[in-house]
mmCIF file of C-alpha atoms in Angstrom:
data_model
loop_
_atom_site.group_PDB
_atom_site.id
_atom_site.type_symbol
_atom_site.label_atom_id
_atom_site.label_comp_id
_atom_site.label_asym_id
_atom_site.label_seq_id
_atom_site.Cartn_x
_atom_site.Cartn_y
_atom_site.Cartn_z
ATOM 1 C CA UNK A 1 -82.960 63.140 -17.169
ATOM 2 C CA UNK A 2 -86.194 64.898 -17.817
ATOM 3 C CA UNK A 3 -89.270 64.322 -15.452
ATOM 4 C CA UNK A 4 -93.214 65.148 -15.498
ATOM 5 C CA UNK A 5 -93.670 67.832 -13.352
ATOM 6 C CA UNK A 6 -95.234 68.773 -10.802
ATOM 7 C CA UNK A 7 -94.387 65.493 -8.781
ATOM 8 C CA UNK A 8 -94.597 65.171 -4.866
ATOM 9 C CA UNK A 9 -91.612 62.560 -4.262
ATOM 10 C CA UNK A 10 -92.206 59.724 -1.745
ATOM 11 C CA UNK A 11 -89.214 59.228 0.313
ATOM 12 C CA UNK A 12 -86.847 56.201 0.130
ATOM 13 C CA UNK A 13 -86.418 55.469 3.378
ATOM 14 C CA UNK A 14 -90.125 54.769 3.766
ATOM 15 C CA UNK A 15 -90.232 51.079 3.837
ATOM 16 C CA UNK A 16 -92.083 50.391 1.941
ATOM 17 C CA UNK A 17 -90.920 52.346 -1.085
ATOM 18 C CA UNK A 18 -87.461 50.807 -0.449
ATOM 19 C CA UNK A 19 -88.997 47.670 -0.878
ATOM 20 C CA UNK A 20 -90.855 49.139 -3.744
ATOM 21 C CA UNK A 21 -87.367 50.253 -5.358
ATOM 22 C CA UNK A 22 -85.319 47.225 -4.080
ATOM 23 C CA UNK A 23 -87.471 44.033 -3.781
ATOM 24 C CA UNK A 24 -90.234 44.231 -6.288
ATOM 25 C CA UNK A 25 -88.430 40.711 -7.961
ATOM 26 C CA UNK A 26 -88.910 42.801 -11.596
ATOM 27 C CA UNK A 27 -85.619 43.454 -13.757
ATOM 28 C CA UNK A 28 -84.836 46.839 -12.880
ATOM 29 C CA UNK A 29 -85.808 46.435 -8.621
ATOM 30 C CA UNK A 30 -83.255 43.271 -8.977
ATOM 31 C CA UNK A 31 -80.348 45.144 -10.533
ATOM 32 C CA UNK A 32 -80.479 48.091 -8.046
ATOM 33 C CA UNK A 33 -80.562 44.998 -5.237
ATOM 34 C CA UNK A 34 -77.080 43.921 -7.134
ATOM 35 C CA UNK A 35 -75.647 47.279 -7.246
ATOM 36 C CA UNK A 36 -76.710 48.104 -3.388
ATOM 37 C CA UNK A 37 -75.227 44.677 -2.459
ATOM 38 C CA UNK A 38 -71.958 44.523 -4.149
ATOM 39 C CA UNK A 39 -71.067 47.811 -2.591
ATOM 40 C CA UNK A 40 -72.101 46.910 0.836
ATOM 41 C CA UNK A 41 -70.045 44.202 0.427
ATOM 42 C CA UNK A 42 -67.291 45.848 -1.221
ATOM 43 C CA UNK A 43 -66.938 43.317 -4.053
ATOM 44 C CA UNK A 44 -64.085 44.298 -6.153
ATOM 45 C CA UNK A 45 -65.188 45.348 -9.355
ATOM 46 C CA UNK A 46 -65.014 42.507 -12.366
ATOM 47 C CA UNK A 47 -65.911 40.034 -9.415
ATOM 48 C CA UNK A 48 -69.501 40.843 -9.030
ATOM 49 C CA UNK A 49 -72.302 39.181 -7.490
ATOM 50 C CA UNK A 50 -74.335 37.034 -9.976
ATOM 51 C CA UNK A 51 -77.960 36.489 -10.246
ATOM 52 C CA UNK A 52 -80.702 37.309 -7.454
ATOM 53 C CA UNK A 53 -83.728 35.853 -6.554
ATOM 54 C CA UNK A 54 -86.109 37.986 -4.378
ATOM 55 C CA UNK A 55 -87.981 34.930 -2.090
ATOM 56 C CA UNK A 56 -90.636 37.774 -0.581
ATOM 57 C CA UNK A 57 -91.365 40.325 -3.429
ATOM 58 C CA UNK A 58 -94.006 42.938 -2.687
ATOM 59 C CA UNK A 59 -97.425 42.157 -2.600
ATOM 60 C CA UNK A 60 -100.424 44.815 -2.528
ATOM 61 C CA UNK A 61 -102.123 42.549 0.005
ATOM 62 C CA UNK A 62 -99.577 43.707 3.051
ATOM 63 C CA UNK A 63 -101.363 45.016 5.484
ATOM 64 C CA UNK A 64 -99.061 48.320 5.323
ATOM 65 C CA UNK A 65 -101.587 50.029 8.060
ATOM 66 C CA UNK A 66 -100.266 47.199 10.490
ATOM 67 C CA UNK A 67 -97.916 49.025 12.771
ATOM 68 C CA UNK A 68 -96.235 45.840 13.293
ATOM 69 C CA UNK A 69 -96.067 44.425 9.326
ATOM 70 C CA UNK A 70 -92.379 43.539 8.181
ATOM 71 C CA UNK A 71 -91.446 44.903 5.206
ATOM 72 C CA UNK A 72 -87.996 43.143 4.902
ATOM 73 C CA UNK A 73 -86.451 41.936 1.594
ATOM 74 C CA UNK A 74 -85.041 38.446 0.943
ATOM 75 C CA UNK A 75 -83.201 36.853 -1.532
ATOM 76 C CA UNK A 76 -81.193 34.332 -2.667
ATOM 77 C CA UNK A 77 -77.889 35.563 -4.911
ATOM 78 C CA UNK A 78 -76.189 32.533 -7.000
ATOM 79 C CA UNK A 79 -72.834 31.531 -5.725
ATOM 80 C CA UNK A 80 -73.346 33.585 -2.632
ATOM 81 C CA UNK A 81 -75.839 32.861 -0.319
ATOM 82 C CA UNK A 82 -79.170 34.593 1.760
ATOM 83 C CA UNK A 83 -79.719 38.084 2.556
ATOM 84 C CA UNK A 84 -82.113 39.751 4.492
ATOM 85 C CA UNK A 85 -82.583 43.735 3.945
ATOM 86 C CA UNK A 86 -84.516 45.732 6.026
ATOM 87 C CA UNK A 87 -85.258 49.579 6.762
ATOM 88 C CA UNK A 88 -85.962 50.065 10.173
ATOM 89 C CA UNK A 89 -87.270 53.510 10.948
ATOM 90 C CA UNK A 90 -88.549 53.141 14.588
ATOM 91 C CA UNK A 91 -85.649 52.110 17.243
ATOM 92 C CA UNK A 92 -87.452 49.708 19.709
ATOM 93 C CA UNK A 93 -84.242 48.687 21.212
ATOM 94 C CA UNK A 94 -84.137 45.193 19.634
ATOM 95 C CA UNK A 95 -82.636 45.626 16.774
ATOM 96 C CA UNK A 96 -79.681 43.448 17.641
ATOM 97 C CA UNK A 97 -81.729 40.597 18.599
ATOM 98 C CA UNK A 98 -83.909 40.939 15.806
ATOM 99 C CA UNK A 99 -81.097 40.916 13.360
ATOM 100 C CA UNK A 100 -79.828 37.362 14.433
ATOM 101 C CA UNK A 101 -82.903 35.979 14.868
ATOM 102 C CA UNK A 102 -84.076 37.020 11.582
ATOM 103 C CA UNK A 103 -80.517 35.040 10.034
ATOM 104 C CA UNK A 104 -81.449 32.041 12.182
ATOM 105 C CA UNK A 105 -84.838 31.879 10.780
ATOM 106 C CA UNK A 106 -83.323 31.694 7.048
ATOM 107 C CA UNK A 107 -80.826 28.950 8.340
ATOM 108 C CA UNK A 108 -84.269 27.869 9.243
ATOM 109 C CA UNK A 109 -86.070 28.161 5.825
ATOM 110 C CA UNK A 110 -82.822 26.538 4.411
ATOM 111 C CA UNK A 111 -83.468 23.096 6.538
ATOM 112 C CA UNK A 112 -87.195 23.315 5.822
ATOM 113 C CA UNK A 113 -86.858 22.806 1.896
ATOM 114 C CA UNK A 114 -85.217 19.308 3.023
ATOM 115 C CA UNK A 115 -81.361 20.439 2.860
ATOM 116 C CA UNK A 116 -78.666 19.138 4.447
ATOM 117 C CA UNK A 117 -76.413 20.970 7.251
ATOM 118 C CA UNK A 118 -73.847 20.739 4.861
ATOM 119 C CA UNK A 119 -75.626 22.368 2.169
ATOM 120 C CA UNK A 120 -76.537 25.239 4.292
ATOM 121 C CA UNK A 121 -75.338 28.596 2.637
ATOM 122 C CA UNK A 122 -74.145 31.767 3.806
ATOM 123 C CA UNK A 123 -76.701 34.063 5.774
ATOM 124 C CA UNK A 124 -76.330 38.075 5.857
ATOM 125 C CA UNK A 125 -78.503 40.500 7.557
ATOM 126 C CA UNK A 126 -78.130 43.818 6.624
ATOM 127 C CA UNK A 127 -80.075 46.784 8.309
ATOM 128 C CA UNK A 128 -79.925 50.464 7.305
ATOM 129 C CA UNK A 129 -81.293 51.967 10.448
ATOM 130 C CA UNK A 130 -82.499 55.379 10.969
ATOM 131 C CA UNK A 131 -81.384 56.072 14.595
ATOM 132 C CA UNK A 132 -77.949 55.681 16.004
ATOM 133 C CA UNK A 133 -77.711 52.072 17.955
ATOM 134 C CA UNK A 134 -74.173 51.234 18.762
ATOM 135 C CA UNK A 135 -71.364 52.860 20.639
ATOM 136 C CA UNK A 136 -68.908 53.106 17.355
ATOM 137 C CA UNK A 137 -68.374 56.149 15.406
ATOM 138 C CA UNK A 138 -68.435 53.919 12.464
ATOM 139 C CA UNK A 139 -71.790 54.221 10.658
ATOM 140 C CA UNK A 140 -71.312 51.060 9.108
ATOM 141 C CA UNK A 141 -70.509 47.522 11.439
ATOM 142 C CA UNK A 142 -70.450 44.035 10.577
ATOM 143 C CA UNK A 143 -70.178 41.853 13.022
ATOM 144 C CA UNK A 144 -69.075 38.096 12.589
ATOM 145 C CA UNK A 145 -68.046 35.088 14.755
ATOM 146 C CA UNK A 146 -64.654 34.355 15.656
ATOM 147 C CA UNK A 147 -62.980 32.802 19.127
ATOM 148 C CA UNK A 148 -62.546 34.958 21.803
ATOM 149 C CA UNK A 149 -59.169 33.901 22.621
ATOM 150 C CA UNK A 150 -57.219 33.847 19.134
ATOM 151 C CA UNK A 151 -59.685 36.032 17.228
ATOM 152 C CA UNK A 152 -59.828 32.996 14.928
ATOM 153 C CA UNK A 153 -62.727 33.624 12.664
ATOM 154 C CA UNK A 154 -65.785 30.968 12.181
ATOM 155 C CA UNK A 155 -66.327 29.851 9.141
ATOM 156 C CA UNK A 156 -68.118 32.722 7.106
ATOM 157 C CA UNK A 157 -71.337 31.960 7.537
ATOM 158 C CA UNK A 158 -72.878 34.720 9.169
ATOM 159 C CA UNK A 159 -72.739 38.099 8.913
ATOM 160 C CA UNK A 160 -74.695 41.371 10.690
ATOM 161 C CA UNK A 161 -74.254 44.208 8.624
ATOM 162 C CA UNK A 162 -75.863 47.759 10.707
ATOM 163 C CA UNK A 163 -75.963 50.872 8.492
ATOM 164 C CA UNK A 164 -76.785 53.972 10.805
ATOM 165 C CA UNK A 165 -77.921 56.720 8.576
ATOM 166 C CA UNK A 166 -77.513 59.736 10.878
ATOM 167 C CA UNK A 167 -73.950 58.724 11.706
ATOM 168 C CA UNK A 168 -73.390 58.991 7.918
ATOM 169 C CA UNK A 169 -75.270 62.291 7.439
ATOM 170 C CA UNK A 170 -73.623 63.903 10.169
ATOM 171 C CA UNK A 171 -70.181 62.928 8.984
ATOM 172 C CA UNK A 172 -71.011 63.541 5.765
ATOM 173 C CA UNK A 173 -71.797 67.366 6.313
ATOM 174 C CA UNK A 174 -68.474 67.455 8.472
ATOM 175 C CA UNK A 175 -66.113 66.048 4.855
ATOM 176 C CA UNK A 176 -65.121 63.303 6.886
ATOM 177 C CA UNK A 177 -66.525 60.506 4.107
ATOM 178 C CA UNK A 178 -63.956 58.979 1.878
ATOM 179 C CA UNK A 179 -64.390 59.885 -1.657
ATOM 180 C CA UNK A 180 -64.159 56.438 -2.992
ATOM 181 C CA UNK A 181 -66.876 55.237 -0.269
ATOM 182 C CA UNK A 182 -68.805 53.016 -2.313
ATOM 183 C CA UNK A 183 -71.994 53.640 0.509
ATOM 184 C CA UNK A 184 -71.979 57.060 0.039
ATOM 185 C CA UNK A 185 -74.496 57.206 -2.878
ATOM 186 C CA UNK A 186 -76.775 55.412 -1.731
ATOM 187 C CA UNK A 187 -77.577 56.425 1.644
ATOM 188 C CA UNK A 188 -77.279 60.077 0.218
ATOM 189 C CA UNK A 189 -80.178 58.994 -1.750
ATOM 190 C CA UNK A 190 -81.579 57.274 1.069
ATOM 191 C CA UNK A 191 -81.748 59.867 3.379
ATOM 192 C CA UNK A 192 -82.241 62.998 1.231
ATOM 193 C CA UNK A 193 -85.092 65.076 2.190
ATOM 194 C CA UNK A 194 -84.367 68.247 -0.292
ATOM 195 C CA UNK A 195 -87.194 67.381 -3.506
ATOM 196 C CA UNK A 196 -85.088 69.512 -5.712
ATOM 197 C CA UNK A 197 -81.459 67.294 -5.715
ATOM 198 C CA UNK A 198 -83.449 63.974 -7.139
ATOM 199 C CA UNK A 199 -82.542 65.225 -10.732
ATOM 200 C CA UNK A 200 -78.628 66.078 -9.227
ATOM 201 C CA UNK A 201 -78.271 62.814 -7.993
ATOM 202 C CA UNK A 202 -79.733 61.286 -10.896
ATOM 203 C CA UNK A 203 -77.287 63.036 -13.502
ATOM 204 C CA UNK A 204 -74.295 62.026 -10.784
ATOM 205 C CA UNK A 205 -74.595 58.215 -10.927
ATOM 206 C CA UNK A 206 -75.887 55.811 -13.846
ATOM 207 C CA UNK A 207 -77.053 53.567 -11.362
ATOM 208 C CA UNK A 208 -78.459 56.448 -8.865
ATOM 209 C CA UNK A 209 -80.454 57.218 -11.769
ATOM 210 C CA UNK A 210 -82.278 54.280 -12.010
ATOM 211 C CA UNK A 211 -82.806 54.391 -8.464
ATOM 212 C CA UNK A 212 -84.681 57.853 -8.471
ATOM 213 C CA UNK A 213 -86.639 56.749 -11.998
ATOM 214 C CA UNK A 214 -88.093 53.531 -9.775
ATOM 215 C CA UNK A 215 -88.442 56.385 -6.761
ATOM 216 C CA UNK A 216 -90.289 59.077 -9.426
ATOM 217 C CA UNK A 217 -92.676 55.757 -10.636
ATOM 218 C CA UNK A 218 -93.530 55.104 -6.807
ATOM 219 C CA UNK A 219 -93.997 58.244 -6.066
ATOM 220 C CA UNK A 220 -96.642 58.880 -9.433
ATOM 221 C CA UNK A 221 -98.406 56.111 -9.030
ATOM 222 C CA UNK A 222 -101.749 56.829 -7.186
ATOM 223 C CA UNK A 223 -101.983 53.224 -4.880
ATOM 224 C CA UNK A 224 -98.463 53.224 -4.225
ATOM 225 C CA UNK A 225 -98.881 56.807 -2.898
ATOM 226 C CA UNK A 226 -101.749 55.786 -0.965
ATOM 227 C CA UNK A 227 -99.764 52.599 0.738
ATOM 228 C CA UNK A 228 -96.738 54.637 1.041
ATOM 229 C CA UNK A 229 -98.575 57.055 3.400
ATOM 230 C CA UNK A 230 -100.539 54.607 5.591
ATOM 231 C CA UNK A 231 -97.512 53.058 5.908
ATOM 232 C CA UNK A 232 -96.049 55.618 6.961
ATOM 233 C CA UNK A 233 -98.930 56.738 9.352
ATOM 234 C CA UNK A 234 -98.489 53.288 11.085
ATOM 235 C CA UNK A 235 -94.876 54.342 11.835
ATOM 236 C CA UNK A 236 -95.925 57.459 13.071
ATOM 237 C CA UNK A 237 -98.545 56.094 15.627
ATOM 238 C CA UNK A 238 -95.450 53.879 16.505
ATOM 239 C CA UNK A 239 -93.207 56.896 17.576
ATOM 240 C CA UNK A 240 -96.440 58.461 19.360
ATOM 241 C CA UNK A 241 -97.624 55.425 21.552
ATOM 242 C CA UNK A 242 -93.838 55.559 22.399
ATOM 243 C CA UNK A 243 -93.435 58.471 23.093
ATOM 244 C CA UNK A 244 -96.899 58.789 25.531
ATOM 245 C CA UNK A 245 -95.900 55.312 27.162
ATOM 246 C CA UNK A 246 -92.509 57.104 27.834
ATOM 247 C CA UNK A 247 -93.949 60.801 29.312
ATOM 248 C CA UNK A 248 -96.558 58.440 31.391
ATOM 249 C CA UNK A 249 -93.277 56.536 32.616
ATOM 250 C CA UNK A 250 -91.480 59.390 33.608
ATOM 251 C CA UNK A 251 -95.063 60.853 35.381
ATOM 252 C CA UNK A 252 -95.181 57.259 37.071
ATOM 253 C CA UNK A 253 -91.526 57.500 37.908
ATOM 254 C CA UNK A 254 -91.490 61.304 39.388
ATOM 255 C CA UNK A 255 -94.564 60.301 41.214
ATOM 256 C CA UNK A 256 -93.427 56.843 43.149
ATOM 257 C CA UNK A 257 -90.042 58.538 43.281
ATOM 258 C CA UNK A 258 -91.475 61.338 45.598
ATOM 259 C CA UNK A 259 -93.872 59.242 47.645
ATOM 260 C CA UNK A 260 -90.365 56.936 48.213
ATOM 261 C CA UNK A 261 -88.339 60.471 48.974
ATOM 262 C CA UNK A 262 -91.285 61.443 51.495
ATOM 263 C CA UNK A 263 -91.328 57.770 53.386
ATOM 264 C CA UNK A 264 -87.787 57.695 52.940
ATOM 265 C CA UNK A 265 -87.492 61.354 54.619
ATOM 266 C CA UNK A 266 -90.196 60.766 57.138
ATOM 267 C CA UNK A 267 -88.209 57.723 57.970
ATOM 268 C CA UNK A 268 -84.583 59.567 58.075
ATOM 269 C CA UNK A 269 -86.225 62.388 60.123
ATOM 270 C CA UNK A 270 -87.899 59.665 62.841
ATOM 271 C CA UNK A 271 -83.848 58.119 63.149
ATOM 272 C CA UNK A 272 -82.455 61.636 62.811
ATOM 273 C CA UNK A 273 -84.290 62.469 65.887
ATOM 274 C CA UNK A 274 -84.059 59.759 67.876
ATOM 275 C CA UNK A 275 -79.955 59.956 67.596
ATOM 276 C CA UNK A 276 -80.404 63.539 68.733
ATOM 277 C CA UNK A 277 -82.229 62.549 71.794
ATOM 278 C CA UNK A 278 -79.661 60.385 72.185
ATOM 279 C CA UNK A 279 -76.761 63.061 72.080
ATOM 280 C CA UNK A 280 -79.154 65.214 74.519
ATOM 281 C CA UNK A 281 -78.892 62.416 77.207
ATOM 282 C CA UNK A 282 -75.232 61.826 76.590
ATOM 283 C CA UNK A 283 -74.500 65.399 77.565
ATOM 284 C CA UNK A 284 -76.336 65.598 80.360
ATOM 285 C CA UNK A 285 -74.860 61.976 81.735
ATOM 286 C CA UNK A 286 -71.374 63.636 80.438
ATOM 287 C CA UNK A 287 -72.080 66.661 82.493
ATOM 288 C CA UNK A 288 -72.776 64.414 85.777
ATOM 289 C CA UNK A 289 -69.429 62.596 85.344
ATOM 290 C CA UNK A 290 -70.522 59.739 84.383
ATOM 291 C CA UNK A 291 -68.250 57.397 82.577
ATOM 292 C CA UNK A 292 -67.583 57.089 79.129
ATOM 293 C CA UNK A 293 -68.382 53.503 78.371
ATOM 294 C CA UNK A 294 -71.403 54.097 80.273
ATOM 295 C CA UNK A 295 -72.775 56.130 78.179
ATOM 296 C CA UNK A 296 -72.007 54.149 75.180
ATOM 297 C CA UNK A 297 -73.545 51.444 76.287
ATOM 298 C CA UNK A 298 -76.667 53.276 77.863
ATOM 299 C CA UNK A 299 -77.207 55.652 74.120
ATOM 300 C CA UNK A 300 -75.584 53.242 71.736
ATOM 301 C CA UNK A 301 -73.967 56.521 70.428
ATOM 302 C CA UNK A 302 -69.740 55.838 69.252
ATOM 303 C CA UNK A 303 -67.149 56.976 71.442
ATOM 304 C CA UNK A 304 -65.768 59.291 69.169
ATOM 305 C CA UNK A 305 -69.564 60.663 69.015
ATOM 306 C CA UNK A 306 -69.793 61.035 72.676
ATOM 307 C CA UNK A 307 -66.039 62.760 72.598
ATOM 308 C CA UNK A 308 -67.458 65.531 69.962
ATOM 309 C CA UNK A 309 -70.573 66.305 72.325
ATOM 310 C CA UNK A 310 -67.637 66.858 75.274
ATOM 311 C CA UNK A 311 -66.055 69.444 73.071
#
C-alpha cells in the first residue's frame, strides 16, 4: 500500500476516530465492525457473524468538545443480537457499573419498540479500556451470569466483555501473546503510537489494511482532524480536573490529618501526664507502706503497674 505523504496520523484509540473507523454505518466502517467482532468473540471461521446494523452512526453534530459526550457504538448483528462498543480513555472508576447499565438500557430500547420479553435478544458490552481495571492478569474478561452454587450458567443473554490495552502491550513486549490470538491485531493497531509501522501493519493483515486506509482518510480529512483534536482536548481537561481535584485532596487530607495528629497528640500528652502523676503518687504512698489495693483504688493505676514502680 502506497500513501500521500506527508500525513500526520490521528490515533485510533481517540474515540472518536474509532468510531470514525468502526461505526460510521458506511460499507467499509461495517465490515471492520464484523471483523473486530467475530474475533472478540472467537467465532470459528466459516461460522461468521452476518449482517450489522449500526443504530447510532456518527454524526458531525456531537458535541465532541463536551467532556462528558459518549461516543459509544451500537448495533444490531442478524441472528445475534445487541452490542455496545466503547473506547474509554479516562478511568473514572465506574466502568463496571457503566458497562451493565449501558446493557440494561438496550434491554431497555428492545421493550421500547413494543417487543415482547420473549423476543428480547442477546445484549453484549464490550469495552477496550485504556487503563488497567481488574485484578486478573488476563487483558481480556468476560463476565456472564451463572448460580453461585453449581456454576450453572444463565441463559446467554448477557455478556461484559473488558479489553485492557496496557495489560496487552505489556505482555505483548514480554512474547507472552499466543500467536494465533485473534485480538492481537487489532489492539496492536489500536494502541500503536510509532507513525512509521501504519504501512507494516497494513501489508501484515488484509483486513488491518483497511483499518489503517479508514485511519489515513480520518486522519486527511481537515474537519475530522479538527473534531478529532477537540475531542481529544476534552479528554485531556478530564485527566487535568482529575488530577488537581486529586493533589487538592491529598493537600486537604495532609492538612486535617495533622490538625487530627496535633489534637490527637495534645490529647495523648494531657492523659500521658496525668498517668504519670499518677505513678508519682503511687511511689510515694508505696514508699510510706501503704497497701497495695490502696493505692489501686486511690490512682486507678493496675496492680501489675504499681508492682513495676516497686521495682
Amino acid at each position: 500500500m502506497v500513501y500521500k505523504l506527508p500525513i500526520f496520523w490521528l490515533k485510533p484509540k481517540n474515540d472518536f476516530v474509532f468510531k470514525f473507523i468502526f461505526g460510521r454505518g458506511t460499507k467499509q466502517s461495517n465490515k471492520l465492525l464484523l471483523a473486530l467482532l467475530n474475533d472478540v468473540f472467537n467465532v470459528p471461521k466459516g461460522l461468521s457473524l452476518g449482517t450489522v446494523e449500526i443504530t447510532n452512526p456518527l454524526t458531525i453534530q456531537t458535541n465532541l468538545t463536551d467532556q462528558y459526550a459518549i461516543l459509544d457504538i451500537r448495533a444490531k448483528v442478524a441472528g445475534f443480537g445487541h452490542v455496545n462498543l466503547e473506547m474509554q480513555r479516562v478511568n473514572q472508576r465506574n466502568i463496571d457499573k457503566r458497562s451493565l447499565y449501558y446493557g440494561a438500557k438496550l434491554f431497555e430500547e428492545q421493550l421500547d419498540k413494543g417487543n415482547e420479553y420473549r423476543d428480547l435478544k442477546k445484549v453484549v458490552t464490550i469495552n477496550f479500556l485504556d487503563f488497567s481495571y481488574f485484578a486478573t492478569d488476563m487483558y481480556h474478561s468476560c463476565y456472564r451470569l451463572m448460580e453461585k452454587r453449581t456454576f450453572e450458567p444463565y441463559p446467554d443473554l448477557l455478556q461484559l466483555h473488558f479489553i485492557e490495552m496496557p495489560k496487552f502491550v505489556r505482555q505483548d513486549k514480554e512474547n507472552l501473546i499466543h500467536p494465533n490470538d485473534r485480538m492481537a491485531k487489532w489492539i496492536r493497531f489500536l494502541t500503536n503510537e510509532d507513525d512509521a509501522r501504519w504501512e507494516e501493519m497494513a501489508n501484515q493483515d488484509p483486513i488491518i489494511e483497511n483499518a489503517v486506509d479508514m485511519l489515513r482518510t480520518v486522519s486527511m480529512d481537515r474537519e475530522a482532524r479538527m473534531l478529532a483534536e477537540a475531542r481529544e482536548k476534552a479528554l485531556k481537561d478530564i485527566n487535568s480536573i482529575r488530577g488537581e481535584g486529586k493533589e487538592e485532596g491529598i493537600e486537604e487530607g495532609i492538612k486535617k490529618g495533622m490538625e487530627k495528629g496535633r489534637k490527637e497528640g495534645i490529647k495523648k500528652g494531657i492523659e500521658e501526664g496525668i498517668k504519670e502523676g499518677k505513678r508519682e503518687i503511687a511511689k510515694k504512698m508505696l514508699m510510706e507502706g501503704a497497701d497495695i489495693n490502696f493505692i489501686v483504688k486511690m490512682t486507678e493505676l493496675t496492680e501489675s503497674e504499681i508492682l513495676e514502680l516497686k521495682d
